[in-house]
CSV table of C-alpha atoms and ligand atoms in Angstrom, one decimal:
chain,number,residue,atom,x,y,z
B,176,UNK,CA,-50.8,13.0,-21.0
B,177,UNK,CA,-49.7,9.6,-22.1
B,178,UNK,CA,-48.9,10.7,-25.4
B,179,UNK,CA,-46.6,13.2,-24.0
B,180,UNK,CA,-44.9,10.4,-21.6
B,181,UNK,CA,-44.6,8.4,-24.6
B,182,UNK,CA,-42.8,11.7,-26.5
B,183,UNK,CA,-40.5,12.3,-23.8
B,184,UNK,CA,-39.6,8.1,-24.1
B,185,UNK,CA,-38.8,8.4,-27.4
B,186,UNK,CA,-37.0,12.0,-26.5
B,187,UNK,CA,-35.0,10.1,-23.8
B,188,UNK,CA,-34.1,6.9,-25.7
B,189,UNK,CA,-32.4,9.1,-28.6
B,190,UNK,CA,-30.8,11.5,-26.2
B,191,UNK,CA,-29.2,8.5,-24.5
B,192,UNK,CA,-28.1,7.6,-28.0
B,193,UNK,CA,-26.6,10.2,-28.9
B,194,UNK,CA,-24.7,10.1,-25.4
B,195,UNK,CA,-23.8,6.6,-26.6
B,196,UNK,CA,-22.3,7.6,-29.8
B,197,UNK,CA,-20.8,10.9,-28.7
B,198,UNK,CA,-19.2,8.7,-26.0
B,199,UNK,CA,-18.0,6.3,-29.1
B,200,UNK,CA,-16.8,8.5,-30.8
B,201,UNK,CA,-14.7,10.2,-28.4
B,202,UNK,CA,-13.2,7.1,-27.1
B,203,UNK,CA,-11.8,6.7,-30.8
B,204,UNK,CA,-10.5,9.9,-30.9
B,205,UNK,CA,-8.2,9.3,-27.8
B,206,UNK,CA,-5.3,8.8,-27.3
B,207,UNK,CA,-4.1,5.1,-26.5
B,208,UNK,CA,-3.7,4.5,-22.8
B,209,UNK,CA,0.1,5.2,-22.3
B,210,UNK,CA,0.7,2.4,-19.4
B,211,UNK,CA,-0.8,-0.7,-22.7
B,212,UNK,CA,1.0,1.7,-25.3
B,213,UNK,CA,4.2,1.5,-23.2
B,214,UNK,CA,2.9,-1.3,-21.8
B,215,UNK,CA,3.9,0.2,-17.9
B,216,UNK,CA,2.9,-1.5,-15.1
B,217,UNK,CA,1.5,0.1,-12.2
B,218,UNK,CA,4.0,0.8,-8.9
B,219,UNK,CA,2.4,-0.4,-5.4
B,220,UNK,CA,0.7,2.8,-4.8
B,221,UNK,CA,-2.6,3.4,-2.6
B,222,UNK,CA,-5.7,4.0,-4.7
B,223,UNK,CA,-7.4,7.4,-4.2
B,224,UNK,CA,-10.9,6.5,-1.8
B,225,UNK,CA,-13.8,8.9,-1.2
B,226,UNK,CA,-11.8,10.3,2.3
B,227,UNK,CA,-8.5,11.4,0.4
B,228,UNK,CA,-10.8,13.4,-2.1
B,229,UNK,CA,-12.4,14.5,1.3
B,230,UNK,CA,-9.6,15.8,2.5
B,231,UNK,CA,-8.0,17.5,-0.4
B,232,UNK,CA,-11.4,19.5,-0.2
B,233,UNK,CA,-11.6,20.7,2.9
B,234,UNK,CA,-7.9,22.0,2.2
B,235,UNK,CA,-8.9,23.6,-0.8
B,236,UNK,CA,-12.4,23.9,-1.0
B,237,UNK,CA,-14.7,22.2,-3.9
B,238,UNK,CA,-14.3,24.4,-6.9
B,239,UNK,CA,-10.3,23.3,-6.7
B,240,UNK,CA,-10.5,19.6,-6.3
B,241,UNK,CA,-11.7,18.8,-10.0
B,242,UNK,CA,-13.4,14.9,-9.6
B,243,UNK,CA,-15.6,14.5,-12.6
B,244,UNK,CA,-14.6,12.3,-15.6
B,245,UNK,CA,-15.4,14.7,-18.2
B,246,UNK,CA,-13.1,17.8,-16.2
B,247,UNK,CA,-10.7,15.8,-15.7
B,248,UNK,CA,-10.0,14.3,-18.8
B,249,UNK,CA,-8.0,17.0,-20.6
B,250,UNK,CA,-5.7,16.8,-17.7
B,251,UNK,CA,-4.7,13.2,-18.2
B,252,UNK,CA,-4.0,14.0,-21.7
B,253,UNK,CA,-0.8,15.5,-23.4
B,254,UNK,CA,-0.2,18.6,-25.8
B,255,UNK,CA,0.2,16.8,-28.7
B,256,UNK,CA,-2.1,13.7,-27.6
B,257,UNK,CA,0.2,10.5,-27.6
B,258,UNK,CA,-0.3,10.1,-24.1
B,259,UNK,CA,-3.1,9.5,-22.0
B,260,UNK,CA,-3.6,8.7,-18.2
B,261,UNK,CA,-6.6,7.9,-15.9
B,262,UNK,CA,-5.9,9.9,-13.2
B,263,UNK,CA,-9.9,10.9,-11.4
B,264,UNK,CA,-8.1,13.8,-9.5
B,265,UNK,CA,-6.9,17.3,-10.1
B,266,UNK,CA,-6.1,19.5,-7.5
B,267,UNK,CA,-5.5,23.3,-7.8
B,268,UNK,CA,-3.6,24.6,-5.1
B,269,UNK,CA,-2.8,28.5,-4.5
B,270,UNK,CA,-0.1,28.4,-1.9
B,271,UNK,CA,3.1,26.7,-1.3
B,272,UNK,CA,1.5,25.9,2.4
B,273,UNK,CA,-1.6,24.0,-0.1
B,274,UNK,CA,1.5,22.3,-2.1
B,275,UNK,CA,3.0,21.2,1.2
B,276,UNK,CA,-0.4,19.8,2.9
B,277,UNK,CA,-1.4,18.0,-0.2
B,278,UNK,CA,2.4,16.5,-0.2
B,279,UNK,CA,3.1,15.4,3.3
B,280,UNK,CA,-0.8,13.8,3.0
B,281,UNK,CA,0.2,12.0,-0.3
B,282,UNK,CA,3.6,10.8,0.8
B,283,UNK,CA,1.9,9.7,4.4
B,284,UNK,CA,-1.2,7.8,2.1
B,285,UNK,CA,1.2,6.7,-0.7
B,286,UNK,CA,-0.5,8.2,-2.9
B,287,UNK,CA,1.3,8.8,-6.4
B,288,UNK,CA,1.5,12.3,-7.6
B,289,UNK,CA,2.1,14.2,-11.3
B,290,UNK,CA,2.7,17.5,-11.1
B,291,UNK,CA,1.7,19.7,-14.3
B,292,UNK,CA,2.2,23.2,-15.6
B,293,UNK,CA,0.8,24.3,-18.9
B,294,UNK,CA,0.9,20.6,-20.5
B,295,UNK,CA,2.5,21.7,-23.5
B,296,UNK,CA,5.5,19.4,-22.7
B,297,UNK,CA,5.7,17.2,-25.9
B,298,UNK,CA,7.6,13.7,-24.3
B,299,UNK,CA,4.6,13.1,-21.7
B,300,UNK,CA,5.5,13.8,-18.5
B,301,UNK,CA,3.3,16.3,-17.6
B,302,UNK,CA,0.4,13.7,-17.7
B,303,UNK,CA,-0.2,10.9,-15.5
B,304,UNK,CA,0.5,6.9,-16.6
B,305,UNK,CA,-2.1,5.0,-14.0
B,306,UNK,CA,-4.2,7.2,-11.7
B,307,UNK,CA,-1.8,9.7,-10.3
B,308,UNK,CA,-3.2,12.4,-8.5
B,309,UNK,CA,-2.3,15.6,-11.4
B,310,UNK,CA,-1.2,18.7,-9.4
B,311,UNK,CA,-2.0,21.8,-11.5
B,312,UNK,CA,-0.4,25.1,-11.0
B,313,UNK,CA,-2.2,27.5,-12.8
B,314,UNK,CA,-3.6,29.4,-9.7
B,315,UNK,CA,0.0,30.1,-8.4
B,316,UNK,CA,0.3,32.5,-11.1
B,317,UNK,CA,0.8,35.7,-9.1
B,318,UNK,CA,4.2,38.1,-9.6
B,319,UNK,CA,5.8,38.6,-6.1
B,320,UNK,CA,8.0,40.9,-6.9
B,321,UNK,CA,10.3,42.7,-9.8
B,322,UNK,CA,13.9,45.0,-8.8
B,323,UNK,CA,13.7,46.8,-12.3
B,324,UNK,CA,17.2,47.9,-11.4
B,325,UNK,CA,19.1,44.1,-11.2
B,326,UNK,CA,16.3,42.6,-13.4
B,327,UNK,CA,15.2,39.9,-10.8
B,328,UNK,CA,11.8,38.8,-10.9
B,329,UNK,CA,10.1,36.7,-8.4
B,330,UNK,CA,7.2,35.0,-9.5
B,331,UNK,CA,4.8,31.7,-8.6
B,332,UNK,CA,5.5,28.6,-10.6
B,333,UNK,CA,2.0,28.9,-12.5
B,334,UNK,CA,2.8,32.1,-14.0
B,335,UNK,CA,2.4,32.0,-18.1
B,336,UNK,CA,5.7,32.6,-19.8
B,337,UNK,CA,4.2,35.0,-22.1
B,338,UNK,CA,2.4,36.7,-19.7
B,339,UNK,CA,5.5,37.4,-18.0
B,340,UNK,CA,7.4,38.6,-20.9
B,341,UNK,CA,4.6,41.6,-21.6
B,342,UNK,CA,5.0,42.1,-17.5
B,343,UNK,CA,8.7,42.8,-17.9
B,344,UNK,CA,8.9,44.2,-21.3
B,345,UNK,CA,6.4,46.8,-19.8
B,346,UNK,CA,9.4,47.7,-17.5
B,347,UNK,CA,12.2,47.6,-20.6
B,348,UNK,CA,12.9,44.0,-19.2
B,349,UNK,CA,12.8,40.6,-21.3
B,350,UNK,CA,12.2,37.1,-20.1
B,351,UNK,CA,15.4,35.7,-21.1
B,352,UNK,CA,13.9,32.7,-22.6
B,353,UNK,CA,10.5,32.4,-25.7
B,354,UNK,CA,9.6,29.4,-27.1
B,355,UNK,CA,6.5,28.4,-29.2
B,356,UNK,CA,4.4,27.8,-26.1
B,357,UNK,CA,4.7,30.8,-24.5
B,358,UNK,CA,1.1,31.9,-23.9
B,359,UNK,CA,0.0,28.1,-21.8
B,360,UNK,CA,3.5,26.7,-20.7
B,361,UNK,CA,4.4,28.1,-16.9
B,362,UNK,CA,7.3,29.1,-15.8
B,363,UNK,CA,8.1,26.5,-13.6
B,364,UNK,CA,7.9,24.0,-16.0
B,365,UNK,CA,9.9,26.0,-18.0
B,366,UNK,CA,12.0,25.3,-15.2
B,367,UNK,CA,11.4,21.8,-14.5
B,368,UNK,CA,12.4,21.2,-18.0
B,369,UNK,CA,15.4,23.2,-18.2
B,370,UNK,CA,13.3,24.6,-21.4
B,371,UNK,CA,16.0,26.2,-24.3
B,372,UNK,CA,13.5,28.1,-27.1
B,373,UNK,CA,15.2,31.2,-29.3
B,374,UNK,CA,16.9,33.1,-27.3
B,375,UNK,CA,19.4,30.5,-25.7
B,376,UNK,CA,22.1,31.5,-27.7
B,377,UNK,CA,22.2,35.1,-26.4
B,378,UNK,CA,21.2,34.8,-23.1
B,379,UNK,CA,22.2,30.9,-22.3
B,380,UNK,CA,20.2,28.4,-20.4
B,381,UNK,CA,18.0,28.3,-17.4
B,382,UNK,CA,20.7,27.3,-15.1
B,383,UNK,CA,22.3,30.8,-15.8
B,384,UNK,CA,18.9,33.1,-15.7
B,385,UNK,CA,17.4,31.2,-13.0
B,386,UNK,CA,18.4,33.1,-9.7
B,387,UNK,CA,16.4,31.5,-7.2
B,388,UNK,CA,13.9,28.3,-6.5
B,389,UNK,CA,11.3,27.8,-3.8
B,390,UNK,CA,10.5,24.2,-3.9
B,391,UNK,CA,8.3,21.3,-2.1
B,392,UNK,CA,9.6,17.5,-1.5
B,393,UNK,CA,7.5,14.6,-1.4
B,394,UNK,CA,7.4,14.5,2.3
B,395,UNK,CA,5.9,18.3,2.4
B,396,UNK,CA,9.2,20.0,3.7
B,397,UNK,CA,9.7,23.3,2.0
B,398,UNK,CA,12.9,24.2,0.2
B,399,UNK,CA,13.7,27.9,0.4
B,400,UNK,CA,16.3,28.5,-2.0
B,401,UNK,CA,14.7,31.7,-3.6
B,402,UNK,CA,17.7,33.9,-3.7
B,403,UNK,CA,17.7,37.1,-6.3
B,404,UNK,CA,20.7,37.5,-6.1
B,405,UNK,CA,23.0,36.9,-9.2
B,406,UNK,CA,26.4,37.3,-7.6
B,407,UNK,CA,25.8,34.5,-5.0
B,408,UNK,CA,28.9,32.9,-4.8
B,409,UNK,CA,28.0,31.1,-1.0
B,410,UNK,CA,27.7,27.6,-0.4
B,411,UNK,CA,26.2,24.7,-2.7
B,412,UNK,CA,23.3,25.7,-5.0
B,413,UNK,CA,20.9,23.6,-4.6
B,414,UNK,CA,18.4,25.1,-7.3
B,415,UNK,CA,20.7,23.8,-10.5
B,416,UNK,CA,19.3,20.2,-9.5
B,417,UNK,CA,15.7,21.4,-9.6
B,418,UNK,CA,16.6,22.8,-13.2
B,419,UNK,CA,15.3,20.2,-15.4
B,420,UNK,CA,14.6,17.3,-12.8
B,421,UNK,CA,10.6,17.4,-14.1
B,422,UNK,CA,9.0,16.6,-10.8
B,423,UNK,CA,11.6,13.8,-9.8
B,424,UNK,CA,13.1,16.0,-6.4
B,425,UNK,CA,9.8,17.7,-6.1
B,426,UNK,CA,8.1,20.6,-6.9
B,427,UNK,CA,8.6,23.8,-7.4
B,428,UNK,CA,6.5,26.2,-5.8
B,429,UNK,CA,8.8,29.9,-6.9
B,430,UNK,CA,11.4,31.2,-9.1
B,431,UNK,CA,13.0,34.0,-9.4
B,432,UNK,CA,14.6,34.9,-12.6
B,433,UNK,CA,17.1,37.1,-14.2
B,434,UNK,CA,15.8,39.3,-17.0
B,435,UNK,CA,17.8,41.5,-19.5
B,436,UNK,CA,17.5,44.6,-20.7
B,437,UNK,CA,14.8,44.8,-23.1
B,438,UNK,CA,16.4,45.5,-26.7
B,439,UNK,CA,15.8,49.1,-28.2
B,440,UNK,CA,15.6,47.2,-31.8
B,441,UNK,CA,15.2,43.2,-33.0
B,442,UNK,CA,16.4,42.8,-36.7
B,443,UNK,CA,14.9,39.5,-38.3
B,444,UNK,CA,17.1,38.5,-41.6
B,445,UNK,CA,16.1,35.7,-44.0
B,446,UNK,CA,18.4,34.0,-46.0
B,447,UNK,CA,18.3,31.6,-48.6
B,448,UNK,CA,21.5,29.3,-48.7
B,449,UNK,CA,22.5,26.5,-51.5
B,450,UNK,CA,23.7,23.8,-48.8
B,451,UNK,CA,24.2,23.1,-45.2
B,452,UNK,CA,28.0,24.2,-45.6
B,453,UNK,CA,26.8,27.6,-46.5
B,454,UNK,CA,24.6,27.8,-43.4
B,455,UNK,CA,27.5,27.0,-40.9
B,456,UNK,CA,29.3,29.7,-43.2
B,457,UNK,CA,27.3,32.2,-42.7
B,458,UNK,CA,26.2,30.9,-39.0
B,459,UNK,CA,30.3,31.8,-38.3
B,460,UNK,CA,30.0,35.5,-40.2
B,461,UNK,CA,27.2,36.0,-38.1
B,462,UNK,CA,28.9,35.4,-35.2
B,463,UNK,CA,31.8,37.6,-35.9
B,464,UNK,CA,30.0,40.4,-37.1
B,465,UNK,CA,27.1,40.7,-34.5
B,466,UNK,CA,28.7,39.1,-31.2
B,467,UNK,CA,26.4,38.8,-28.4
B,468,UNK,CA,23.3,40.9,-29.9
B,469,UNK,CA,22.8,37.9,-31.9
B,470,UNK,CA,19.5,36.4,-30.4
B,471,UNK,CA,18.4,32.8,-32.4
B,472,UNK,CA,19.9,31.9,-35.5
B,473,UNK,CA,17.6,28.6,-37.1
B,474,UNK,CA,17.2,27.5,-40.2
B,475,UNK,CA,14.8,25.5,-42.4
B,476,UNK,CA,15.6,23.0,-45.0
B,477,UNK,CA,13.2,23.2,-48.3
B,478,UNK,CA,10.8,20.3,-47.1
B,479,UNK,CA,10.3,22.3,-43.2
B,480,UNK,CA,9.6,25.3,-45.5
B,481,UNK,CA,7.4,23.6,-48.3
B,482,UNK,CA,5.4,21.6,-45.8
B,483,UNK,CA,4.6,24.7,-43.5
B,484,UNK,CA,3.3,26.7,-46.3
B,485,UNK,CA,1.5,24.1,-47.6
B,486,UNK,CA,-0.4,23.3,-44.4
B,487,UNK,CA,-0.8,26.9,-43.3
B,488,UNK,CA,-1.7,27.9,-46.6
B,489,UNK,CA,0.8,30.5,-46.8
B,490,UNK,CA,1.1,32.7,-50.1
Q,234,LIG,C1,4.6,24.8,-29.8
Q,234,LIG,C2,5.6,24.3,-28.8
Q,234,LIG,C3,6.9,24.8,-28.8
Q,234,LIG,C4,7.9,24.4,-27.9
Q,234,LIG,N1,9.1,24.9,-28.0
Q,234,LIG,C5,10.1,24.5,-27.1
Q,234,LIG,C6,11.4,25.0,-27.2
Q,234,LIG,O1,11.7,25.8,-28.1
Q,234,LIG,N2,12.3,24.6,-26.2
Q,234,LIG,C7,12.0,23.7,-25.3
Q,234,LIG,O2,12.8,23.3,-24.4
Q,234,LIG,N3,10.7,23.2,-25.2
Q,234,LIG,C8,9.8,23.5,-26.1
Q,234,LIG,N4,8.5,23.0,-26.0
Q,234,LIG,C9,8.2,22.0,-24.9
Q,234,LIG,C10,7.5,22.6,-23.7
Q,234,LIG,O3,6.8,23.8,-24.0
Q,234,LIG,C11,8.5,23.0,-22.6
Q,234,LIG,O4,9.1,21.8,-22.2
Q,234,LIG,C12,7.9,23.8,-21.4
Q,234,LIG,O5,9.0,24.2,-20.7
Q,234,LIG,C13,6.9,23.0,-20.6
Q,234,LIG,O6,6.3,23.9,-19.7
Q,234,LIG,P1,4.8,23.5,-19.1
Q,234,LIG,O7,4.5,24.5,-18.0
Q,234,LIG,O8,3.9,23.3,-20.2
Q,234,LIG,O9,5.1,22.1,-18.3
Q,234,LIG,P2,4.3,20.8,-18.4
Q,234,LIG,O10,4.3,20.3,-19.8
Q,234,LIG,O11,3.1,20.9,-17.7
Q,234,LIG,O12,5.3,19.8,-17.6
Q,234,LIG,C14,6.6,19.4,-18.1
Q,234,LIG,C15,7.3,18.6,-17.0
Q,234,LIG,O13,7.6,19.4,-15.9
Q,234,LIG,C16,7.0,19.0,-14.7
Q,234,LIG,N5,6.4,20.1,-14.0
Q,234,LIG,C17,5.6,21.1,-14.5
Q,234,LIG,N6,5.5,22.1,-13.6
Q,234,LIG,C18,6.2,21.7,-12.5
Q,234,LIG,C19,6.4,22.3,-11.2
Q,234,LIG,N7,5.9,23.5,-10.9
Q,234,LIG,N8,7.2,21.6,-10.4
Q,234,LIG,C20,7.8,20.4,-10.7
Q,234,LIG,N9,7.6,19.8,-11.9
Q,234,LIG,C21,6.8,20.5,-12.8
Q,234,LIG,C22,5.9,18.0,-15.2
Q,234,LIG,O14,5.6,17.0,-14.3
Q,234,LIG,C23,6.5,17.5,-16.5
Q,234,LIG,O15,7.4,16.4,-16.1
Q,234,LIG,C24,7.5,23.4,-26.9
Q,234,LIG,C25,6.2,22.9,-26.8
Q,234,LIG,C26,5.3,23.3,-27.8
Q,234,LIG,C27,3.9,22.8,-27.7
């Protein structure tokens, strides 16, 4: 018997170890704290205590109010890791009435708040700086409705971009926007951001797709602008100022979107140019010759293209 105590001991001591190195070694893979890599100082907020995590549960239950270090920790961190926050909340709400609770309660508390899509943002806003409470979106992911006749989709802010696209597409629609991120980033941080990607040249920016926004402001009260309509010429439209304001006016909770008429053909041409006159050249031809079907039109110099086969090992 006391040999086996003895064995688990020794089994304990090295497990602990192991903890103790895993943990080392983590913390020097991190990211620096973004508030001493910034060096940011903190806003006279309220700290987050035991009954504001209480109440955020019995308003969402347990499985959405995500508390423990190590489930919370990709939250705090960015897409391509240069930021890091220590935010010890993150709450998963699945109705605009959830967004407003959790907002009026915050506001009344002052208690800071990030809100976050698919963290693929790449300048750090989607994570927190001190210990803001993260509010994630990805359970408002649900398609309201689509009028496959005007093209206007109505969707929840947590819906994936790309899963949107194969939605539509299914229904000779396109999203009118695709960028890199498509299959984490959310459509309303595409909106938040006022995201461009490849195919801003043909079908122009948010501010023209975007039909309609359902948002929530700090002090709870909701924001029903969620219009589908693309000839609205009435009154002041409030949703352009929600269009890239990242959070700052509050958050959105809906969009509705204009999408296009799903091409019957793309044609992808690559062309290799002596100098940057001849892109602009041929950037002009293109124009003339292909008008509005012309989708994205990029180009990469010889170190973009060198260094991308070179790490991706291409042939
Ligand atoms: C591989 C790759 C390619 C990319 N290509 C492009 C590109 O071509 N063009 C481009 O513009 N960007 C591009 N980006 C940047 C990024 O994907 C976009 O900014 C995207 O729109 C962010 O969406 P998200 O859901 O990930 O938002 P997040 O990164 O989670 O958040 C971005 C900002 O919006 C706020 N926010 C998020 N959701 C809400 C909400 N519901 N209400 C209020 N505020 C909210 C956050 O607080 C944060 O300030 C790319 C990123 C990657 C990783």
């Amino acid at each position: 018997m006391s040999i086996m105590f003895r064995k688990l001991g020794i089994l304990i001591k090295s497990i602990e170890k192991n903890n103790i190195r895993e943990k080392v070694r983590c913390a020097s893979t991190l990211p620096q704290l973004s508030s001493e890599k910034y060096n940011i100082k903190r806003k006279q907020f309220s700290n987050v205590e035991s009954t504001d995590v209480n109440y955020f549960k019995r308003i969402l239950g347990e499985e959405r109010v995500l508390t423990e270090e190590t489930d919370v920790m990709p939250y705090n961190i960015d897409w391509i890791k240069n930021c890091r926050g220590q935010s010890s909340v993150v709450l998963k709400p699945k109705s605009t009435e959830e967004v407003s609770n959790i907002l009026k309660y915050c506001n009344e508390r002052r208690l800071a708040v990030c809100p976050q899509g698919g963290n693929t943002g790449l300048v750090g806003g989607s994570v927190p700086v001190f210990d803001e409470i993260i509010i994630n979106f990805t359970l408002m992911n649900k398609v309201i409705s689509l009028d496959e006749i005007s093209g206007a989709l109505i969707c929840e802010s947590g819906c994936i971009l790309e899963n949107l696209d194969n939605y539509v597409r299914d229904r000779n629609l396109i999203m009118p926007l695709d960028l890199g991120a498509k299959g984490t980033c959310q459509i309303g941080g595409n909106a938040s951001t006022n995201a461009g990607g490849l195919r801003l040249l043909r079908y122009g920016n948010l501010h023209g797709s975007i039909l309609g926004i359902e948002a929530v402001k700090a002090d709870g009260t909701v924001i029903d602008c969620l219009k589908a309509l693309k000839k609205d010429n009435t009154g002041y439209h409030l949703k352009h100022l929600f269009i890239g304001s990242e959070g700052t006016l509050g958050v959105i909770t809906k969009v509705a979107v204009h999408c296009p008429a799903l091409p019957k053909a793309v044609t992808l041409g690559f062309f290799g140019v002596e100098n940057f006159e001849n892109i602009l050249q041929l950037y002009r031809s293109a124009k003339t010759s292909l008008g509005e079907i012309l989708s994205a039109f990029e180009m990469a110099d010889f170190e973009a293209i060198n260094t991308t086969v070179k790490n991706l090992k291409l042939p």
